Amino acid sequence: MSEAPAVTLRASRIEDAIGLHEMHSQPRFRWGTLRPRYPSIDAVRKWLETRPSDNPHIVAELDGRIIGDAGLDLGKGRRSHAASIGMGVHDDFAGRGVGTALMAALVDTADNWLDLKRLELTVWTDNAPAQALYRKFGFVEEGVLRAYAYRDGAYVDALAMARLRGIG
């Protein structure tokens, strides 16, 4: 593993649309997410503009370039104790500690600012590096979601993983 770059983590803003679009267009980044092929910059900008303001979304920036992003989608009503996590790292920076920095920031926000009890996510069953990252932060497998999504001409399975805090 290469040495981790010195990244800045900060809240995303509308002006990040170009950098996020470039990152979301990377083949490995897209492979690990549900994002469609050939994303439009307008779709990325609209997503940033319409994202609920109470859902934290952060970017990892290095020398003015967006190299990772992550967010919490907060539950509502009787699921207000929970949030779903989405995240990704630019292809050129995978395996260099950016995902760890993003996940640490999300977990800190969830635990120490929002008092969330449950963090949940899905990850492809064949994405071992992402699974290792999530396990490092206390996520455990809750089940396999069969034929969860269509990717590269085939249906693929996903793991449902979660991290519980302070629940007996």
PDB file of C-alpha atoms in Angstrom:
ATOM      1  CA  MET A   1       0.000   0.000   0.000  1.00  0.00           C
ATOM      2  CA  SER A   2       1.297   3.435  -0.942  1.00  0.00           C
ATOM      3  CA  GLU A   3       1.717   6.162   1.622  1.00  0.00           C
ATOM      4  CA  ALA A   4      -1.514   8.044   2.322  1.00  0.00           C
ATOM      5  CA  PRO A   5      -1.674  11.448   0.657  1.00  0.00           C
ATOM      6  CA  ALA A   6      -2.224  14.533   2.828  1.00  0.00           C
ATOM      7  CA  VAL A   7      -5.857  15.196   2.000  1.00  0.00           C
ATOM      8  CA  THR A   8      -8.238  17.877   3.161  1.00  0.00           C
ATOM      9  CA  LEU A   9     -11.725  16.744   4.156  1.00  0.00           C
ATOM     10  CA  ARG A  10     -14.496  19.308   3.866  1.00  0.00           C
ATOM     11  CA  ALA A  11     -18.193  19.681   3.150  1.00  0.00           C
ATOM     12  CA  SER A  12     -19.078  19.417  -0.503  1.00  0.00           C
ATOM     13  CA  ARG A  13     -20.339  22.453  -2.370  1.00  0.00           C
ATOM     14  CA  ILE A  14     -21.995  23.133  -5.730  1.00  0.00           C
ATOM     15  CA  GLU A  15     -18.659  24.167  -7.266  1.00  0.00           C
ATOM     16  CA  ASP A  16     -17.430  20.580  -6.724  1.00  0.00           C
ATOM     17  CA  ALA A  17     -19.646  19.322  -9.556  1.00  0.00           C
ATOM     18  CA  ILE A  18     -16.823  19.284 -12.114  1.00  0.00           C
ATOM     19  CA  GLY A  19     -14.411  17.419  -9.819  1.00  0.00           C
ATOM     20  CA  LEU A  20     -17.078  14.965  -8.673  1.00  0.00           C
ATOM     21  CA  HIS A  21     -18.123  14.369 -12.285  1.00  0.00           C
ATOM     22  CA  GLU A  22     -14.524  13.558 -13.247  1.00  0.00           C
ATOM     23  CA  MET A  23     -14.147  11.181 -10.310  1.00  0.00           C
ATOM     24  CA  HIS A  24     -17.550   9.522 -10.830  1.00  0.00           C
ATOM     25  CA  SER A  25     -16.564   8.890 -14.476  1.00  0.00           C
ATOM     26  CA  GLN A  26     -13.596   6.701 -13.477  1.00  0.00           C
ATOM     27  CA  PRO A  27     -14.158   3.012 -14.400  1.00  0.00           C
ATOM     28  CA  ARG A  28     -13.146   1.493 -11.038  1.00  0.00           C
ATOM     29  CA  PHE A  29     -15.103   4.126  -9.100  1.00  0.00           C
ATOM     30  CA  ARG A  30     -18.237   3.394 -11.141  1.00  0.00           C
ATOM     31  CA  TRP A  31     -17.668  -0.372 -10.860  1.00  0.00           C
ATOM     32  CA  GLY A  32     -17.926  -0.113  -7.065  1.00  0.00           C
ATOM     33  CA  THR A  33     -21.137   1.944  -7.053  1.00  0.00           C
ATOM     34  CA  LEU A  34     -24.635   1.989  -8.524  1.00  0.00           C
ATOM     35  CA  ARG A  35     -23.786   5.044 -10.621  1.00  0.00           C
ATOM     36  CA  PRO A  36     -24.571   4.756 -14.333  1.00  0.00           C
ATOM     37  CA  ARG A  37     -22.031   4.849 -17.125  1.00  0.00           C
ATOM     38  CA  TYR A  38     -21.375   8.239 -18.747  1.00  0.00           C
ATOM     39  CA  PRO A  39     -22.729  10.490 -16.006  1.00  0.00           C
ATOM     40  CA  SER A  40     -23.616  14.004 -17.107  1.00  0.00           C
ATOM     41  CA  ILE A  41     -22.185  16.986 -15.309  1.00  0.00           C
ATOM     42  CA  ASP A  42     -25.719  18.393 -15.136  1.00  0.00           C
ATOM     43  CA  ALA A  43     -26.884  15.310 -13.211  1.00  0.00           C
ATOM     44  CA  VAL A  44     -23.998  15.671 -10.746  1.00  0.00           C
ATOM     45  CA  ARG A  45     -24.716  19.382 -10.284  1.00  0.00           C
ATOM     46  CA  LYS A  46     -28.444  18.726  -9.783  1.00  0.00           C
ATOM     47  CA  TRP A  47     -27.645  16.000  -7.243  1.00  0.00           C
ATOM     48  CA  LEU A  48     -25.491  18.469  -5.286  1.00  0.00           C
ATOM     49  CA  GLU A  49     -28.158  21.179  -5.488  1.00  0.00           C
ATOM     50  CA  THR A  50     -31.017  18.937  -4.342  1.00  0.00           C
ATOM     51  CA  ARG A  51     -29.240  16.843  -1.705  1.00  0.00           C
ATOM     52  CA  PRO A  52     -30.983  17.305   1.666  1.00  0.00           C
ATOM     53  CA  SER A  53     -28.987  19.863   3.637  1.00  0.00           C
ATOM     54  CA  ASP A  54     -29.148  17.768   6.823  1.00  0.00           C
ATOM     55  CA  ASN A  55     -27.430  14.802   5.102  1.00  0.00           C
ATOM     56  CA  PRO A  56     -23.685  15.272   5.623  1.00  0.00           C
ATOM     57  CA  HIS A  57     -21.629  14.943   2.437  1.00  0.00           C
ATOM     58  CA  ILE A  58     -17.873  15.424   2.419  1.00  0.00           C
ATOM     59  CA  VAL A  59     -15.135  15.402  -0.168  1.00  0.00           C
ATOM     60  CA  ALA A  60     -11.469  14.521   0.067  1.00  0.00           C
ATOM     61  CA  GLU A  61      -9.376  17.088  -1.751  1.00  0.00           C
ATOM     62  CA  LEU A  62      -5.698  16.994  -2.691  1.00  0.00           C
ATOM     63  CA  ASP A  63      -4.060  19.988  -4.356  1.00  0.00           C
ATOM     64  CA  GLY A  64      -7.471  21.320  -5.411  1.00  0.00           C
ATOM     65  CA  ARG A  65      -8.563  17.987  -6.933  1.00  0.00           C
ATOM     66  CA  ILE A  66     -11.501  15.928  -5.631  1.00  0.00           C
ATOM     67  CA  ILE A  67     -10.179  12.430  -4.909  1.00  0.00           C
ATOM     68  CA  GLY A  68     -12.971  10.979  -2.785  1.00  0.00           C
ATOM     69  CA  ASP A  69     -16.442  11.624  -1.474  1.00  0.00           C
ATOM     70  CA  ALA A  70     -18.699  10.157   1.173  1.00  0.00           C
ATOM     71  CA  GLY A  71     -22.025  10.885   2.749  1.00  0.00           C
ATOM     72  CA  LEU A  72     -24.672   9.896   5.232  1.00  0.00           C
ATOM     73  CA  ASP A  73     -28.305   9.580   4.191  1.00  0.00           C
ATOM     74  CA  LEU A  74     -30.151  10.047   7.469  1.00  0.00           C
ATOM     75  CA  GLY A  75     -33.192   7.984   8.330  1.00  0.00           C
ATOM     76  CA  LYS A  76     -36.483   9.676   9.122  1.00  0.00           C
ATOM     77  CA  GLY A  77     -39.180   9.005  11.700  1.00  0.00           C
ATOM     78  CA  ARG A  78     -38.746   5.645  13.381  1.00  0.00           C
ATOM     79  CA  ARG A  79     -35.453   5.216  11.491  1.00  0.00           C
ATOM     80  CA  SER A  80     -33.983   8.485  12.733  1.00  0.00           C
ATOM     81  CA  HIS A  81     -31.384   6.496  14.690  1.00  0.00           C
ATOM     82  CA  ALA A  82     -29.887   5.150  11.431  1.00  0.00           C
ATOM     83  CA  ALA A  83     -28.093   6.351   8.304  1.00  0.00           C
ATOM     84  CA  SER A  84     -26.958   4.778   5.043  1.00  0.00           C
ATOM     85  CA  ILE A  85     -23.404   5.346   3.882  1.00  0.00           C
ATOM     86  CA  GLY A  86     -22.266   5.959   0.337  1.00  0.00           C
ATOM     87  CA  MET A  87     -18.658   6.597  -0.579  1.00  0.00           C
ATOM     88  CA  GLY A  88     -16.019   6.247  -3.245  1.00  0.00           C
ATOM     89  CA  VAL A  89     -12.399   7.058  -4.040  1.00  0.00           C
ATOM     90  CA  HIS A  90     -10.862   8.231  -7.323  1.00  0.00           C
ATOM     91  CA  ASP A  91      -9.228   5.383  -9.256  1.00  0.00           C
ATOM     92  CA  ASP A  92      -5.779   7.013  -9.044  1.00  0.00           C
ATOM     93  CA  PHE A  93      -5.921   7.120  -5.215  1.00  0.00           C
ATOM     94  CA  ALA A  94      -7.462   3.739  -4.320  1.00  0.00           C
ATOM     95  CA  GLY A  95      -5.620   1.837  -1.591  1.00  0.00           C
ATOM     96  CA  ARG A  96      -3.818   4.917  -0.271  1.00  0.00           C
ATOM     97  CA  GLY A  97      -5.820   5.722   2.870  1.00  0.00           C
ATOM     98  CA  VAL A  98      -8.385   8.108   1.386  1.00  0.00           C
ATOM     99  CA  GLY A  99     -11.285   5.716   2.101  1.00  0.00           C
ATOM    100  CA  THR A 100     -10.056   5.288   5.673  1.00  0.00           C
ATOM    101  CA  ALA A 101      -9.971   9.069   6.184  1.00  0.00           C
ATOM    102  CA  LEU A 102     -13.476   9.474   4.735  1.00  0.00           C
ATOM    103  CA  MET A 103     -14.919   6.601   6.785  1.00  0.00           C
ATOM    104  CA  ALA A 104     -13.297   7.907   9.992  1.00  0.00           C
ATOM    105  CA  ALA A 105     -14.930  11.302   9.394  1.00  0.00           C
ATOM    106  CA  LEU A 106     -18.348   9.749   8.754  1.00  0.00           C
ATOM    107  CA  VAL A 107     -18.177   7.512  11.827  1.00  0.00           C
ATOM    108  CA  ASP A 108     -17.055  10.451  13.995  1.00  0.00           C
ATOM    109  CA  THR A 109     -19.932  12.560  12.667  1.00  0.00           C
ATOM    110  CA  ALA A 110     -22.426   9.745  13.248  1.00  0.00           C
ATOM    111  CA  ASP A 111     -21.197   8.956  16.770  1.00  0.00           C
ATOM    112  CA  ASN A 112     -20.208  12.327  18.189  1.00  0.00           C
ATOM    113  CA  TRP A 113     -22.432  14.828  16.400  1.00  0.00           C
ATOM    114  CA  LEU A 114     -25.594  12.984  15.384  1.00  0.00           C
ATOM    115  CA  ASP A 115     -25.795  10.236  18.064  1.00  0.00           C
ATOM    116  CA  LEU A 116     -26.674   7.650  15.422  1.00  0.00           C
ATOM    117  CA  LYS A 117     -27.010   4.077  16.623  1.00  0.00           C
ATOM    118  CA  ARG A 118     -26.933   2.282  13.251  1.00  0.00           C
ATOM    119  CA  LEU A 119     -24.835   2.841  10.134  1.00  0.00           C
ATOM    120  CA  GLU A 120     -25.616   0.650   7.139  1.00  0.00           C
ATOM    121  CA  LEU A 121     -24.331   0.108   3.623  1.00  0.00           C
ATOM    122  CA  THR A 122     -24.215  -2.311   0.743  1.00  0.00           C
ATOM    123  CA  VAL A 123     -21.057  -3.503  -0.979  1.00  0.00           C
ATOM    124  CA  TRP A 124     -20.510  -5.917  -3.865  1.00  0.00           C
ATOM    125  CA  THR A 125     -19.599  -9.417  -2.694  1.00  0.00           C
ATOM    126  CA  ASP A 126     -16.528  -9.291  -4.960  1.00  0.00           C
ATOM    127  CA  ASN A 127     -15.199  -5.981  -3.587  1.00  0.00           C
ATOM    128  CA  ALA A 128     -12.818  -7.331  -0.941  1.00  0.00           C
ATOM    129  CA  PRO A 129     -10.897  -4.053  -0.380  1.00  0.00           C
ATOM    130  CA  ALA A 130     -14.093  -2.146   0.467  1.00  0.00           C
ATOM    131  CA  GLN A 131     -15.301  -4.944   2.741  1.00  0.00           C
ATOM    132  CA  ALA A 132     -11.974  -4.859   4.603  1.00  0.00           C
ATOM    133  CA  LEU A 133     -12.300  -1.099   5.085  1.00  0.00           C
ATOM    134  CA  TYR A 134     -15.817  -1.428   6.486  1.00  0.00           C
ATOM    135  CA  ARG A 135     -14.843  -4.273   8.824  1.00  0.00           C
ATOM    136  CA  LYS A 136     -11.968  -2.126  10.130  1.00  0.00           C
ATOM    137  CA  PHE A 137     -14.650   0.322  11.345  1.00  0.00           C
ATOM    138  CA  GLY A 138     -16.781  -2.338  13.023  1.00  0.00           C
ATOM    139  CA  PHE A 139     -19.229  -3.158  10.237  1.00  0.00           C
ATOM    140  CA  VAL A 140     -20.488  -6.729  10.141  1.00  0.00           C
ATOM    141  CA  GLU A 141     -22.251  -8.712   7.470  1.00  0.00           C
ATOM    142  CA  GLU A 142     -26.013  -8.940   7.912  1.00  0.00           C
ATOM    143  CA  GLY A 143     -26.876 -10.833   4.755  1.00  0.00           C
ATOM    144  CA  VAL A 144     -26.401 -11.368   1.044  1.00  0.00           C
ATOM    145  CA  LEU A 145     -28.663  -9.521  -1.363  1.00  0.00           C
ATOM    146  CA  ARG A 146     -28.902 -11.848  -4.381  1.00  0.00           C
ATOM    147  CA  ALA A 147     -28.930 -10.335  -7.901  1.00  0.00           C
ATOM    148  CA  TYR A 148     -28.873  -6.906  -6.260  1.00  0.00           C
ATOM    149  CA  ALA A 149     -27.837  -4.947  -9.349  1.00  0.00           C
ATOM    150  CA  TYR A 150     -26.800  -5.291 -12.962  1.00  0.00           C
ATOM    151  CA  ARG A 151     -23.102  -4.613 -13.605  1.00  0.00           C
ATOM    152  CA  ASP A 152     -20.871  -5.400 -16.573  1.00  0.00           C
ATOM    153  CA  GLY A 153     -23.481  -7.572 -18.292  1.00  0.00           C
ATOM    154  CA  ALA A 154     -24.440  -9.705 -15.284  1.00  0.00           C
ATOM    155  CA  TYR A 155     -26.430  -9.530 -12.085  1.00  0.00           C
ATOM    156  CA  VAL A 156     -24.216  -9.248  -9.023  1.00  0.00           C
ATOM    157  CA  ASP A 157     -24.767  -9.915  -5.351  1.00  0.00           C
ATOM    158  CA  ALA A 158     -24.188  -7.405  -2.578  1.00  0.00           C
ATOM    159  CA  LEU A 159     -23.549  -7.714   1.127  1.00  0.00           C
ATOM    160  CA  ALA A 160     -25.710  -5.802   3.564  1.00  0.00           C
ATOM    161  CA  MET A 161     -23.374  -4.589   6.309  1.00  0.00           C
ATOM    162  CA  ALA A 162     -24.063  -2.527   9.409  1.00  0.00           C
ATOM    163  CA  ARG A 163     -22.372  -1.076  12.458  1.00  0.00           C
ATOM    164  CA  LEU A 164     -24.394  -0.811  15.664  1.00  0.00           C
ATOM    165  CA  ARG A 165     -23.438   1.398  18.590  1.00  0.00           C
ATOM    166  CA  GLY A 166     -24.871   1.355  22.080  1.00  0.00           C
ATOM    167  CA  ILE A 167     -27.623  -1.161  21.352  1.00  0.00           C
ATOM    168  CA  GLY A 168     -27.704  -4.254  23.543  1.00  0.00           C
TER     169      GLY A 168
END
